[in-house]
Amino acid sequence: MPHFLDIHTTDKFALRTMIDQARAMKEARNGLPKATPDAEQPLKNHMVALIFEKPSTRTRVSFDVGVRQMGGQTMVLSGSEMQLGHGETIADTARVLSRYVDLIMIRTFEETVLQEMAEYASVPVINGLTNRTHPCQIMADVMTFEEHRGPIAGRKVVWCGDGNNVCSSFLHAAGQFGFDLTFTGPEALDPEPEFVALAREQGSAIEIIRDPARAVEGADLVVADTWVSMHDSQSNRERRHNLLRPYQVNDALMAQAKPDALFMHCLPAHREEEVTNAVMDGPQSVVFDEAENRLHAQKAIMRYCLGV
Ligand code: CP
Ligand code: NVA
């Protein structure tokens, strides 16, 4: 069953094919009104369930629009309104949903929920973010980098801040797409050692450098994310802010990277916290291209899962 659960568990060749197909599908639409159907309708007669146990703007809207452009239909479900939120097991939910829909996308907390959904569903399951990873985002990010700067292989990406779920998927992508990644942030928020080791085994140079100015030297891409993720306890907010403040991406930090370095953020951003307005709205920022490319990348991911 071709689920899309994570970047490191998806075939490298398939990942490349998805990026290339996403770019081709984007070009084929070339400024068409958003509701215009794609010339090809690969999801015609397909029903897709989009389950959210956490808030979302981009994931929710981009999946919904993507399915509709490809001729399919969606239903958006909030976890708390399903029996899932009232004790029905994930396995039973997966079995039941598989009788109604052709594809399930789920955004949840624990990775085990995603895994159980995939194990018991008889239709493909897509990871729309867990506490541990966010693979759809990084597919869009790889696509965005390559649109602006050509192949990402061999490039240097610098992750600034919290070694969180988005950082984990960036590490997976480093191994699979062949780029290097430097993490700069406080030791207490280091990325998962297992994922660092995996990317290194795959041949990527993964460095951990505490000094942000030194870390971004030679960077082709600088990336930031929120200092407090949806699954983080608000009681740790102040501690996290204090630890992460030195890693804010601002003009002074961007000046240490390559002159043509790009800036990315998966959004939502907390302006003037992890990134300044000047960088977010500056010439190196491609944050809204990233957001747009969620749509195109996920359309290719869904086609991969459904084999259409
Ligand atoms: N980047 C991202 O996944 O955004 P949403 O939380 O709005 O879906
Ligand atoms: N790290 C963030 C990403 C949001 C898209 C979170 O998990 O809240």
PDB file of C-alpha atoms and ligand atoms in Angstrom:
ATOM      1  CA  MET A   1       0.000   0.000   0.000  1.00  0.00           C
ATOM      2  CA  PRO A   2       1.694   3.253  -1.070  1.00  0.00           C
ATOM      3  CA  HIS A   3       1.100   5.358   2.030  1.00  0.00           C
ATOM      4  CA  PHE A   4       2.945   8.635   2.371  1.00  0.00           C
ATOM      5  CA  LEU A   5       3.961   8.524   6.014  1.00  0.00           C
ATOM      6  CA  ASP A   6       7.440  10.026   5.954  1.00  0.00           C
ATOM      7  CA  ILE A   7      10.171  11.111   3.589  1.00  0.00           C
ATOM      8  CA  HIS A   8      12.766   8.614   4.852  1.00  0.00           C
ATOM      9  CA  THR A   9      10.340   5.705   4.450  1.00  0.00           C
ATOM     10  CA  THR A  10       9.386   6.637   0.878  1.00  0.00           C
ATOM     11  CA  ASP A  11      11.427   5.441  -2.089  1.00  0.00           C
ATOM     12  CA  LYS A  12      13.967   8.022  -3.259  1.00  0.00           C
ATOM     13  CA  PHE A  13      13.028   7.607  -6.917  1.00  0.00           C
ATOM     14  CA  ALA A  14       9.327   8.040  -6.077  1.00  0.00           C
ATOM     15  CA  LEU A  15      10.100  11.255  -4.161  1.00  0.00           C
ATOM     16  CA  ARG A  16      11.934  12.699  -7.158  1.00  0.00           C
ATOM     17  CA  THR A  17       9.090  11.696  -9.480  1.00  0.00           C
ATOM     18  CA  MET A  18       6.589  13.449  -7.177  1.00  0.00           C
ATOM     19  CA  ILE A  19       8.592  16.707  -7.179  1.00  0.00           C
ATOM     20  CA  ASP A  20       8.915  16.635 -10.958  1.00  0.00           C
ATOM     21  CA  GLN A  21       5.226  15.849 -11.426  1.00  0.00           C
ATOM     22  CA  ALA A  22       4.260  18.625  -8.996  1.00  0.00           C
ATOM     23  CA  ARG A  23       6.259  21.123 -11.038  1.00  0.00           C
ATOM     24  CA  ALA A  24       4.739  19.912 -14.294  1.00  0.00           C
ATOM     25  CA  MET A  25       1.213  20.112 -12.877  1.00  0.00           C
ATOM     26  CA  LYS A  26       1.874  23.613 -11.557  1.00  0.00           C
ATOM     27  CA  GLU A  27       3.172  24.744 -14.960  1.00  0.00           C
ATOM     28  CA  ALA A  28       0.202  23.159 -16.715  1.00  0.00           C
ATOM     29  CA  ARG A  29      -2.192  25.296 -14.660  1.00  0.00           C
ATOM     30  CA  ASN A  30      -0.158  28.446 -15.363  1.00  0.00           C
ATOM     31  CA  GLY A  31      -2.345  31.051 -13.687  1.00  0.00           C
ATOM     32  CA  LEU A  32      -5.724  29.430 -14.368  1.00  0.00           C
ATOM     33  CA  PRO A  33      -8.508  30.474 -11.972  1.00  0.00           C
ATOM     34  CA  LYS A  34      -8.249  28.362  -8.818  1.00  0.00           C
ATOM     35  CA  ALA A  35     -11.513  26.485  -9.366  1.00  0.00           C
ATOM     36  CA  THR A  36     -10.722  25.512 -12.958  1.00  0.00           C
ATOM     37  CA  PRO A  37     -10.356  21.732 -13.113  1.00  0.00           C
ATOM     38  CA  ASP A  38      -6.998  20.337 -14.249  1.00  0.00           C
ATOM     39  CA  ALA A  39      -7.041  19.071 -17.839  1.00  0.00           C
ATOM     40  CA  GLU A  40      -6.368  15.616 -16.432  1.00  0.00           C
ATOM     41  CA  GLN A  41      -8.849  14.486 -13.783  1.00  0.00           C
ATOM     42  CA  PRO A  42      -6.936  11.683 -12.051  1.00  0.00           C
ATOM     43  CA  LEU A  43      -9.048  11.829  -8.873  1.00  0.00           C
ATOM     44  CA  LYS A  44     -12.372  11.673 -10.696  1.00  0.00           C
ATOM     45  CA  ASN A  45     -14.757   9.465  -8.677  1.00  0.00           C
ATOM     46  CA  HIS A  46     -12.368   9.487  -5.695  1.00  0.00           C
ATOM     47  CA  MET A  47     -13.365  10.511  -2.177  1.00  0.00           C
ATOM     48  CA  VAL A  48     -10.716  11.829   0.218  1.00  0.00           C
ATOM     49  CA  ALA A  49     -11.058  12.210   4.006  1.00  0.00           C
ATOM     50  CA  LEU A  50      -9.036  14.998   5.611  1.00  0.00           C
ATOM     51  CA  ILE A  51      -8.824  14.495   9.388  1.00  0.00           C
ATOM     52  CA  PHE A  52      -7.534  17.225  11.670  1.00  0.00           C
ATOM     53  CA  GLU A  53      -6.781  16.692  15.343  1.00  0.00           C
ATOM     54  CA  LYS A  54      -4.834  19.974  15.380  1.00  0.00           C
ATOM     55  CA  PRO A  55      -5.547  23.356  13.768  1.00  0.00           C
ATOM     56  CA  SER A  56      -4.499  24.043  10.169  1.00  0.00           C
ATOM     57  CA  THR A  57      -4.833  26.665   7.474  1.00  0.00           C
ATOM     58  CA  ARG A  58      -2.447  25.616   4.688  1.00  0.00           C
ATOM     59  CA  THR A  59      -2.762  21.844   4.948  1.00  0.00           C
ATOM     60  CA  ARG A  60      -6.521  21.946   5.146  1.00  0.00           C
ATOM     61  CA  VAL A  61      -7.091  24.338   2.259  1.00  0.00           C
ATOM     62  CA  SER A  62      -4.340  23.060  -0.039  1.00  0.00           C
ATOM     63  CA  PHE A  63      -5.461  19.421   0.222  1.00  0.00           C
ATOM     64  CA  ASP A  64      -9.086  20.365  -0.298  1.00  0.00           C
ATOM     65  CA  VAL A  65      -8.372  22.550  -3.326  1.00  0.00           C
ATOM     66  CA  GLY A  66      -5.906  20.011  -4.739  1.00  0.00           C
ATOM     67  CA  VAL A  67      -8.410  17.174  -4.633  1.00  0.00           C
ATOM     68  CA  ARG A  68     -11.080  19.321  -6.279  1.00  0.00           C
ATOM     69  CA  GLN A  69      -8.741  20.483  -9.053  1.00  0.00           C
ATOM     70  CA  MET A  70      -8.005  16.825  -9.812  1.00  0.00           C
ATOM     71  CA  GLY A  71     -11.704  15.990 -10.000  1.00  0.00           C
ATOM     72  CA  GLY A  72     -12.170  14.299  -6.624  1.00  0.00           C
ATOM     73  CA  GLN A  73     -14.276  15.101  -3.590  1.00  0.00           C
ATOM     74  CA  THR A  74     -13.283  15.730   0.023  1.00  0.00           C
ATOM     75  CA  MET A  75     -14.704  15.685   3.478  1.00  0.00           C
ATOM     76  CA  VAL A  76     -12.920  17.593   6.196  1.00  0.00           C
ATOM     77  CA  LEU A  77     -13.297  16.006   9.630  1.00  0.00           C
ATOM     78  CA  SER A  78     -12.225  17.327  12.981  1.00  0.00           C
ATOM     79  CA  GLY A  79     -10.931  14.623  15.324  1.00  0.00           C
ATOM     80  CA  SER A  80     -12.897  15.961  18.277  1.00  0.00           C
ATOM     81  CA  GLU A  81     -16.179  15.671  16.371  1.00  0.00           C
ATOM     82  CA  MET A  82     -15.510  12.046  15.379  1.00  0.00           C
ATOM     83  CA  GLN A  83     -15.987   8.986  17.582  1.00  0.00           C
ATOM     84  CA  LEU A  84     -12.181   8.849  17.449  1.00  0.00           C
ATOM     85  CA  GLY A  85     -12.211  11.667  19.978  1.00  0.00           C
ATOM     86  CA  HIS A  86     -14.588   9.660  22.208  1.00  0.00           C
ATOM     87  CA  GLY A  87     -12.646   6.457  22.523  1.00  0.00           C
ATOM     88  CA  GLU A  88     -13.246   4.516  19.281  1.00  0.00           C
ATOM     89  CA  THR A  89      -9.962   2.884  18.423  1.00  0.00           C
ATOM     90  CA  ILE A  90      -7.776   4.121  15.598  1.00  0.00           C
ATOM     91  CA  ALA A  91      -7.842   0.637  14.084  1.00  0.00           C
ATOM     92  CA  ASP A  92     -11.655   0.512  13.964  1.00  0.00           C
ATOM     93  CA  THR A  93     -11.814   4.066  12.614  1.00  0.00           C
ATOM     94  CA  ALA A  94      -9.337   3.110   9.889  1.00  0.00           C
ATOM     95  CA  ARG A  95     -11.332   0.010   8.917  1.00  0.00           C
ATOM     96  CA  VAL A  96     -14.600   1.955   8.775  1.00  0.00           C
ATOM     97  CA  LEU A  97     -13.246   4.926   6.830  1.00  0.00           C
ATOM     98  CA  SER A  98     -11.702   2.547   4.292  1.00  0.00           C
ATOM     99  CA  ARG A  99     -15.237   1.394   3.394  1.00  0.00           C
ATOM    100  CA  TYR A 100     -16.242   4.956   2.466  1.00  0.00           C
ATOM    101  CA  VAL A 101     -13.212   6.789   1.122  1.00  0.00           C
ATOM    102  CA  ASP A 102     -10.288   6.115  -1.205  1.00  0.00           C
ATOM    103  CA  LEU A 103      -7.599   8.086   0.653  1.00  0.00           C
ATOM    104  CA  ILE A 104      -7.086   9.372   4.199  1.00  0.00           C
ATOM    105  CA  MET A 105      -4.971  12.365   5.194  1.00  0.00           C
ATOM    106  CA  ILE A 106      -4.524  12.810   8.927  1.00  0.00           C
ATOM    107  CA  ARG A 107      -2.949  15.515  11.081  1.00  0.00           C
ATOM    108  CA  THR A 108      -2.511  14.197  14.594  1.00  0.00           C
ATOM    109  CA  PHE A 109      -0.421  14.299  17.753  1.00  0.00           C
ATOM    110  CA  GLU A 110       1.371  10.999  18.368  1.00  0.00           C
ATOM    111  CA  GLU A 111       3.075   9.281  15.459  1.00  0.00           C
ATOM    112  CA  THR A 112       1.595   5.992  16.675  1.00  0.00           C
ATOM    113  CA  VAL A 113      -1.882   7.224  15.646  1.00  0.00           C
ATOM    114  CA  LEU A 114      -0.695   7.734  12.074  1.00  0.00           C
ATOM    115  CA  GLN A 115       1.029   4.362  12.052  1.00  0.00           C
ATOM    116  CA  GLU A 116      -2.004   2.546  13.391  1.00  0.00           C
ATOM    117  CA  MET A 117      -4.250   4.292  10.875  1.00  0.00           C
ATOM    118  CA  ALA A 118      -1.934   3.138   8.074  1.00  0.00           C
ATOM    119  CA  GLU A 119      -1.709  -0.395   9.438  1.00  0.00           C
ATOM    120  CA  TYR A 120      -5.458  -0.945   9.625  1.00  0.00           C
ATOM    121  CA  ALA A 121      -6.696   1.140   6.684  1.00  0.00           C
ATOM    122  CA  SER A 122      -7.112  -0.654   3.390  1.00  0.00           C
ATOM    123  CA  VAL A 123      -6.648   2.679   1.555  1.00  0.00           C
ATOM    124  CA  PRO A 124      -3.527   4.880   1.482  1.00  0.00           C
ATOM    125  CA  VAL A 125      -2.816   7.209   4.398  1.00  0.00           C
ATOM    126  CA  ILE A 126      -0.956  10.539   4.185  1.00  0.00           C
ATOM    127  CA  ASN A 127       0.830  12.202   7.108  1.00  0.00           C
ATOM    128  CA  GLY A 128      -0.449  15.781   7.407  1.00  0.00           C
ATOM    129  CA  LEU A 129       1.856  16.461  10.400  1.00  0.00           C
ATOM    130  CA  THR A 130       2.516  14.664  13.668  1.00  0.00           C
ATOM    131  CA  ASN A 131       4.440  15.760  16.744  1.00  0.00           C
ATOM    132  CA  ARG A 132       7.444  14.124  15.123  1.00  0.00           C
ATOM    133  CA  THR A 133       7.383  14.888  11.374  1.00  0.00           C
ATOM    134  CA  HIS A 134       5.809  16.994   8.604  1.00  0.00           C
ATOM    135  CA  PRO A 135       6.762  15.387   5.295  1.00  0.00           C
ATOM    136  CA  CYS A 136       4.248  17.177   2.995  1.00  0.00           C
ATOM    137  CA  GLN A 137       5.781  20.485   4.028  1.00  0.00           C
ATOM    138  CA  ILE A 138       9.298  19.463   3.102  1.00  0.00           C
ATOM    139  CA  MET A 139       8.234  18.115  -0.289  1.00  0.00           C
ATOM    140  CA  ALA A 140       6.882  21.616  -0.992  1.00  0.00           C
ATOM    141  CA  ASP A 141      10.104  23.135   0.355  1.00  0.00           C
ATOM    142  CA  VAL A 142      12.340  21.001  -1.867  1.00  0.00           C
ATOM    143  CA  MET A 143      10.150  21.905  -4.845  1.00  0.00           C
ATOM    144  CA  THR A 144      10.353  25.601  -3.936  1.00  0.00           C
ATOM    145  CA  PHE A 145      14.131  25.585  -3.552  1.00  0.00           C
ATOM    146  CA  GLU A 146      14.572  23.881  -6.910  1.00  0.00           C
ATOM    147  CA  GLU A 147      12.225  26.318  -8.675  1.00  0.00           C
ATOM    148  CA  HIS A 148      14.375  29.210  -7.517  1.00  0.00           C
ATOM    149  CA  ARG A 149      17.885  27.767  -7.451  1.00  0.00           C
ATOM    150  CA  GLY A 150      18.005  24.466  -9.365  1.00  0.00           C
ATOM    151  CA  PRO A 151      18.899  21.053  -7.916  1.00  0.00           C
ATOM    152  CA  ILE A 152      19.029  20.916  -4.121  1.00  0.00           C
ATOM    153  CA  ALA A 153      21.555  18.047  -4.125  1.00  0.00           C
ATOM    154  CA  GLY A 154      24.876  19.182  -2.692  1.00  0.00           C
ATOM    155  CA  ARG A 155      23.462  22.440  -1.280  1.00  0.00           C
ATOM    156  CA  LYS A 156      23.741  23.637   2.317  1.00  0.00           C
ATOM    157  CA  VAL A 157      20.542  24.123   4.333  1.00  0.00           C
ATOM    158  CA  VAL A 158      20.706  25.716   7.795  1.00  0.00           C
ATOM    159  CA  TRP A 159      17.943  25.058  10.293  1.00  0.00           C
ATOM    160  CA  CYS A 160      17.711  27.787  12.974  1.00  0.00           C
ATOM    161  CA  GLY A 161      15.956  27.190  16.274  1.00  0.00           C
ATOM    162  CA  ASP A 162      14.008  24.207  17.574  1.00  0.00           C
ATOM    163  CA  GLY A 163      14.901  20.713  16.330  1.00  0.00           C
ATOM    164  CA  ASN A 164      11.182  19.988  15.911  1.00  0.00           C
ATOM    165  CA  ASN A 165       8.898  17.961  13.611  1.00  0.00           C
ATOM    166  CA  VAL A 166       9.596  20.125  10.547  1.00  0.00           C
ATOM    167  CA  CYS A 167      13.335  19.932  11.233  1.00  0.00           C
ATOM    168  CA  SER A 168      13.057  16.123  11.407  1.00  0.00           C
ATOM    169  CA  SER A 169      11.483  15.954   7.960  1.00  0.00           C
ATOM    170  CA  PHE A 170      14.199  18.282   6.643  1.00  0.00           C
ATOM    171  CA  LEU A 171      16.785  15.808   7.965  1.00  0.00           C
ATOM    172  CA  HIS A 172      14.966  12.974   6.204  1.00  0.00           C
ATOM    173  CA  ALA A 173      14.967  14.985   2.990  1.00  0.00           C
ATOM    174  CA  ALA A 174      18.690  15.737   3.345  1.00  0.00           C
ATOM    175  CA  GLY A 175      19.398  12.012   3.241  1.00  0.00           C
ATOM    176  CA  GLN A 176      16.977  11.267   0.425  1.00  0.00           C
ATOM    177  CA  PHE A 177      17.672  14.273  -1.835  1.00  0.00           C
ATOM    178  CA  GLY A 178      21.404  14.470  -1.065  1.00  0.00           C
ATOM    179  CA  PHE A 179      21.842  17.889   0.536  1.00  0.00           C
ATOM    180  CA  ASP A 180      23.724  18.929   3.673  1.00  0.00           C
ATOM    181  CA  LEU A 181      22.055  20.337   6.767  1.00  0.00           C
ATOM    182  CA  THR A 182      23.467  22.366   9.637  1.00  0.00           C
ATOM    183  CA  PHE A 183      21.384  22.704  12.775  1.00  0.00           C
ATOM    184  CA  THR A 184      21.903  25.757  14.924  1.00  0.00           C
ATOM    185  CA  GLY A 185      19.961  26.003  18.161  1.00  0.00           C
ATOM    186  CA  PRO A 186      20.259  25.318  21.886  1.00  0.00           C
ATOM    187  CA  GLU A 187      21.422  21.854  22.960  1.00  0.00           C
ATOM    188  CA  ALA A 188      18.195  21.293  24.884  1.00  0.00           C
ATOM    189  CA  LEU A 189      16.265  21.459  21.585  1.00  0.00           C
ATOM    190  CA  ASP A 190      18.609  19.456  19.381  1.00  0.00           C
ATOM    191  CA  PRO A 191      17.094  17.400  16.555  1.00  0.00           C
ATOM    192  CA  GLU A 192      16.448  13.727  17.107  1.00  0.00           C
ATOM    193  CA  PRO A 193      19.808  11.873  17.149  1.00  0.00           C
ATOM    194  CA  GLU A 194      18.247   8.943  15.270  1.00  0.00           C
ATOM    195  CA  PHE A 195      17.361  11.190  12.327  1.00  0.00           C
ATOM    196  CA  VAL A 196      20.762  12.931  12.382  1.00  0.00           C
ATOM    197  CA  ALA A 197      22.452   9.517  12.253  1.00  0.00           C
ATOM    198  CA  LEU A 198      20.204   8.317   9.425  1.00  0.00           C
ATOM    199  CA  ALA A 199      20.952  11.348   7.221  1.00  0.00           C
ATOM    200  CA  ARG A 200      24.680  10.898   7.885  1.00  0.00           C
ATOM    201  CA  GLU A 201      24.464   7.207   6.951  1.00  0.00           C
ATOM    202  CA  GLN A 202      22.905   8.280   3.661  1.00  0.00           C
ATOM    203  CA  GLY A 203      25.940  10.491   2.992  1.00  0.00           C
ATOM    204  CA  SER A 204      24.715  13.962   3.987  1.00  0.00           C
ATOM    205  CA  ALA A 205      26.998  16.229   6.028  1.00  0.00           C
ATOM    206  CA  ILE A 206      24.927  17.027   9.123  1.00  0.00           C
ATOM    207  CA  GLU A 207      26.497  19.517  11.505  1.00  0.00           C
ATOM    208  CA  ILE A 208      25.388  20.949  14.825  1.00  0.00           C
ATOM    209  CA  ILE A 209      26.857  24.409  15.440  1.00  0.00           C
ATOM    210  CA  ARG A 210      25.758  26.490  18.431  1.00  0.00           C
ATOM    211  CA  ASP A 211      26.902  29.856  17.055  1.00  0.00           C
ATOM    212  CA  PRO A 212      24.209  30.903  14.535  1.00  0.00           C
ATOM    213  CA  ALA A 213      26.457  33.348  12.658  1.00  0.00           C
ATOM    214  CA  ARG A 214      29.053  30.643  12.060  1.00  0.00           C
ATOM    215  CA  ALA A 215      26.382  28.067  11.227  1.00  0.00           C
ATOM    216  CA  VAL A 216      24.890  30.061   8.353  1.00  0.00           C
ATOM    217  CA  GLU A 217      28.235  30.682   6.610  1.00  0.00           C
ATOM    218  CA  GLY A 218      27.926  29.343   3.080  1.00  0.00           C
ATOM    219  CA  ALA A 219      24.211  28.593   3.453  1.00  0.00           C
ATOM    220  CA  ASP A 220      22.088  28.305   0.302  1.00  0.00           C
ATOM    221  CA  LEU A 221      18.925  28.183   2.388  1.00  0.00           C
ATOM    222  CA  VAL A 222      18.115  29.393   5.904  1.00  0.00           C
ATOM    223  CA  VAL A 223      15.004  27.944   7.564  1.00  0.00           C
ATOM    224  CA  ALA A 224      13.091  28.911  10.701  1.00  0.00           C
ATOM    225  CA  ASP A 225       9.952  27.639  12.407  1.00  0.00           C
ATOM    226  CA  THR A 226       7.867  28.645  15.404  1.00  0.00           C
ATOM    227  CA  TRP A 227       9.525  28.383  18.813  1.00  0.00           C
ATOM    228  CA  VAL A 228       6.444  26.741  20.335  1.00  0.00           C
ATOM    229  CA  SER A 229       4.817  24.017  18.250  1.00  0.00           C
ATOM    230  CA  MET A 230       1.174  22.971  18.530  1.00  0.00           C
ATOM    231  CA  HIS A 231       2.093  19.943  20.655  1.00  0.00           C
ATOM    232  CA  ASP A 232       4.394  21.883  23.009  1.00  0.00           C
ATOM    233  CA  SER A 233       3.081  22.803  26.422  1.00  0.00           C
ATOM    234  CA  GLN A 234       2.391  26.517  26.817  1.00  0.00           C
ATOM    235  CA  SER A 235       3.944  26.273  30.277  1.00  0.00           C
ATOM    236  CA  ASN A 236       7.346  25.945  28.601  1.00  0.00           C
ATOM    237  CA  ARG A 237       6.764  28.958  26.396  1.00  0.00           C
ATOM    238  CA  GLU A 238       8.952  31.404  28.296  1.00  0.00           C
ATOM    239  CA  ARG A 239      11.804  28.925  28.712  1.00  0.00           C
ATOM    240  CA  ARG A 240      11.708  28.124  24.996  1.00  0.00           C
ATOM    241  CA  HIS A 241      11.676  31.789  24.045  1.00  0.00           C
ATOM    242  CA  ASN A 242      14.680  32.467  26.273  1.00  0.00           C
ATOM    243  CA  LEU A 243      16.602  29.528  24.815  1.00  0.00           C
ATOM    244  CA  LEU A 244      15.719  30.347  21.220  1.00  0.00           C
ATOM    245  CA  ARG A 245      15.994  34.136  21.126  1.00  0.00           C
ATOM    246  CA  PRO A 246      19.668  34.066  20.020  1.00  0.00           C
ATOM    247  CA  TYR A 247      18.568  32.050  16.965  1.00  0.00           C
ATOM    248  CA  GLN A 248      16.167  34.604  15.512  1.00  0.00           C
ATOM    249  CA  VAL A 249      16.593  34.955  11.739  1.00  0.00           C
ATOM    250  CA  ASN A 250      17.166  38.655  11.055  1.00  0.00           C
ATOM    251  CA  ASP A 251      19.043  40.749   8.513  1.00  0.00           C
ATOM    252  CA  ALA A 252      22.313  40.463  10.438  1.00  0.00           C
ATOM    253  CA  LEU A 253      22.121  36.668  10.355  1.00  0.00           C
ATOM    254  CA  MET A 254      21.060  36.503   6.686  1.00  0.00           C
ATOM    255  CA  ALA A 255      24.080  38.705   5.850  1.00  0.00           C
ATOM    256  CA  GLN A 256      26.354  35.861   7.014  1.00  0.00           C
ATOM    257  CA  ALA A 257      24.812  33.373   4.557  1.00  0.00           C
ATOM    258  CA  LYS A 258      25.532  33.290   0.813  1.00  0.00           C
ATOM    259  CA  PRO A 259      24.339  36.524  -0.849  1.00  0.00           C
ATOM    260  CA  ASP A 260      21.742  34.587  -2.843  1.00  0.00           C
ATOM    261  CA  ALA A 261      20.589  32.429   0.092  1.00  0.00           C
ATOM    262  CA  LEU A 262      16.850  31.874   0.318  1.00  0.00           C
ATOM    263  CA  PHE A 263      14.763  32.089   3.495  1.00  0.00           C
ATOM    264  CA  MET A 264      11.980  29.599   4.221  1.00  0.00           C
ATOM    265  CA  HIS A 265       9.392  29.152   6.957  1.00  0.00           C
ATOM    266  CA  CYS A 266       6.561  26.601   6.841  1.00  0.00           C
ATOM    267  CA  LEU A 267       4.185  29.170   8.425  1.00  0.00           C
ATOM    268  CA  PRO A 268       2.365  30.153  10.529  1.00  0.00           C
ATOM    269  CA  ALA A 269       5.149  32.568  11.521  1.00  0.00           C
ATOM    270  CA  HIS A 270       5.401  34.562  14.706  1.00  0.00           C
ATOM    271  CA  ARG A 271       6.794  37.738  13.269  1.00  0.00           C
ATOM    272  CA  GLU A 272       9.555  39.417  15.277  1.00  0.00           C
ATOM    273  CA  GLU A 273      10.058  36.193  17.238  1.00  0.00           C
ATOM    274  CA  GLU A 274      11.768  33.463  15.186  1.00  0.00           C
ATOM    275  CA  VAL A 275      12.016  35.775  12.155  1.00  0.00           C
ATOM    276  CA  THR A 276      11.876  39.518  11.663  1.00  0.00           C
ATOM    277  CA  ASN A 277       9.411  41.276   9.364  1.00  0.00           C
ATOM    278  CA  ALA A 278      12.377  42.506   7.325  1.00  0.00           C
ATOM    279  CA  VAL A 279      13.447  38.940   6.468  1.00  0.00           C
ATOM    280  CA  MET A 280       9.908  37.557   6.056  1.00  0.00           C
ATOM    281  CA  ASP A 281       9.007  40.329   3.620  1.00  0.00           C
ATOM    282  CA  GLY A 282      12.492  40.756   2.159  1.00  0.00           C
ATOM    283  CA  PRO A 283      13.870  39.707  -1.240  1.00  0.00           C
ATOM    284  CA  GLN A 284      15.351  36.409  -0.009  1.00  0.00           C
ATOM    285  CA  SER A 285      12.084  35.140   1.439  1.00  0.00           C
ATOM    286  CA  VAL A 286      10.118  32.529  -0.513  1.00  0.00           C
ATOM    287  CA  VAL A 287       7.617  31.723   2.234  1.00  0.00           C
ATOM    288  CA  PHE A 288       4.503  32.294   0.132  1.00  0.00           C
ATOM    289  CA  ASP A 289       5.872  30.215  -2.736  1.00  0.00           C
ATOM    290  CA  GLU A 290       6.346  27.437  -0.193  1.00  0.00           C
ATOM    291  CA  ALA A 291       2.749  27.835   0.911  1.00  0.00           C
ATOM    292  CA  GLU A 292       1.527  27.719  -2.700  1.00  0.00           C
ATOM    293  CA  ASN A 293       3.650  24.690  -3.452  1.00  0.00           C
ATOM    294  CA  ARG A 294       1.946  22.713  -0.707  1.00  0.00           C
ATOM    295  CA  LEU A 295      -0.949  22.507  -3.154  1.00  0.00           C
ATOM    296  CA  HIS A 296       1.099  21.260  -6.092  1.00  0.00           C
ATOM    297  CA  ALA A 297       3.355  18.907  -4.113  1.00  0.00           C
ATOM    298  CA  GLN A 298       0.403  17.286  -2.335  1.00  0.00           C
ATOM    299  CA  LYS A 299      -1.424  16.742  -5.605  1.00  0.00           C
ATOM    300  CA  ALA A 300       1.569  14.694  -6.744  1.00  0.00           C
ATOM    301  CA  ILE A 301       1.682  12.891  -3.383  1.00  0.00           C
ATOM    302  CA  MET A 302      -2.008  11.929  -3.713  1.00  0.00           C
ATOM    303  CA  ARG A 303      -1.460  10.657  -7.267  1.00  0.00           C
ATOM    304  CA  TYR A 304       1.468   8.566  -6.024  1.00  0.00           C
ATOM    305  CA  CYS A 305      -0.652   7.083  -3.235  1.00  0.00           C
ATOM    306  CA  LEU A 306      -3.566   6.289  -5.533  1.00  0.00           C
ATOM    307  CA  GLY A 307      -1.419   5.196  -8.476  1.00  0.00           C
ATOM    308  CA  VAL A 308      -3.293   7.556 -10.810  1.00  0.00           C
TER     309      VAL A 308
HETATM  310  N1   CP B   1       2.674  24.764   7.317  1.00  0.00           N
HETATM  311  C1   CP B   1       1.511  24.199   7.701  1.00  0.00           C
HETATM  312  O1   CP B   1       1.390  22.987   7.775  1.00  0.00           O
HETATM  313  O2   CP B   1       0.520  25.086   7.963  1.00  0.00           O
HETATM  314  P1   CP B   1      -0.913  24.764   8.611  1.00  0.00           P
HETATM  315  O3   CP B   1      -0.656  24.413  10.066  1.00  0.00           O
HETATM  316  O4   CP B   1      -1.670  26.037   8.453  1.00  0.00           O
HETATM  317  O5   CP B   1      -1.528  23.605   7.885  1.00  0.00           O
HETATM  318  N1  NVA B   2       6.334  22.991  14.148  1.00  0.00           N
HETATM  319  C1  NVA B   2       5.024  23.523  13.902  1.00  0.00           C
HETATM  320  C2  NVA B   2       4.684  23.415  12.463  1.00  0.00           C
HETATM  321  C3  NVA B   2       3.342  23.969  12.066  1.00  0.00           C
HETATM  322  C4  NVA B   2       3.008  23.769  10.627  1.00  0.00           C
HETATM  323  C5  NVA B   2       3.997  22.791  14.754  1.00  0.00           C
HETATM  324  O1  NVA B   2       4.065  21.551  14.838  1.00  0.00           O
HETATM  325  O2  NVA B   2       3.154  23.439  15.347  1.00  0.00           O
END
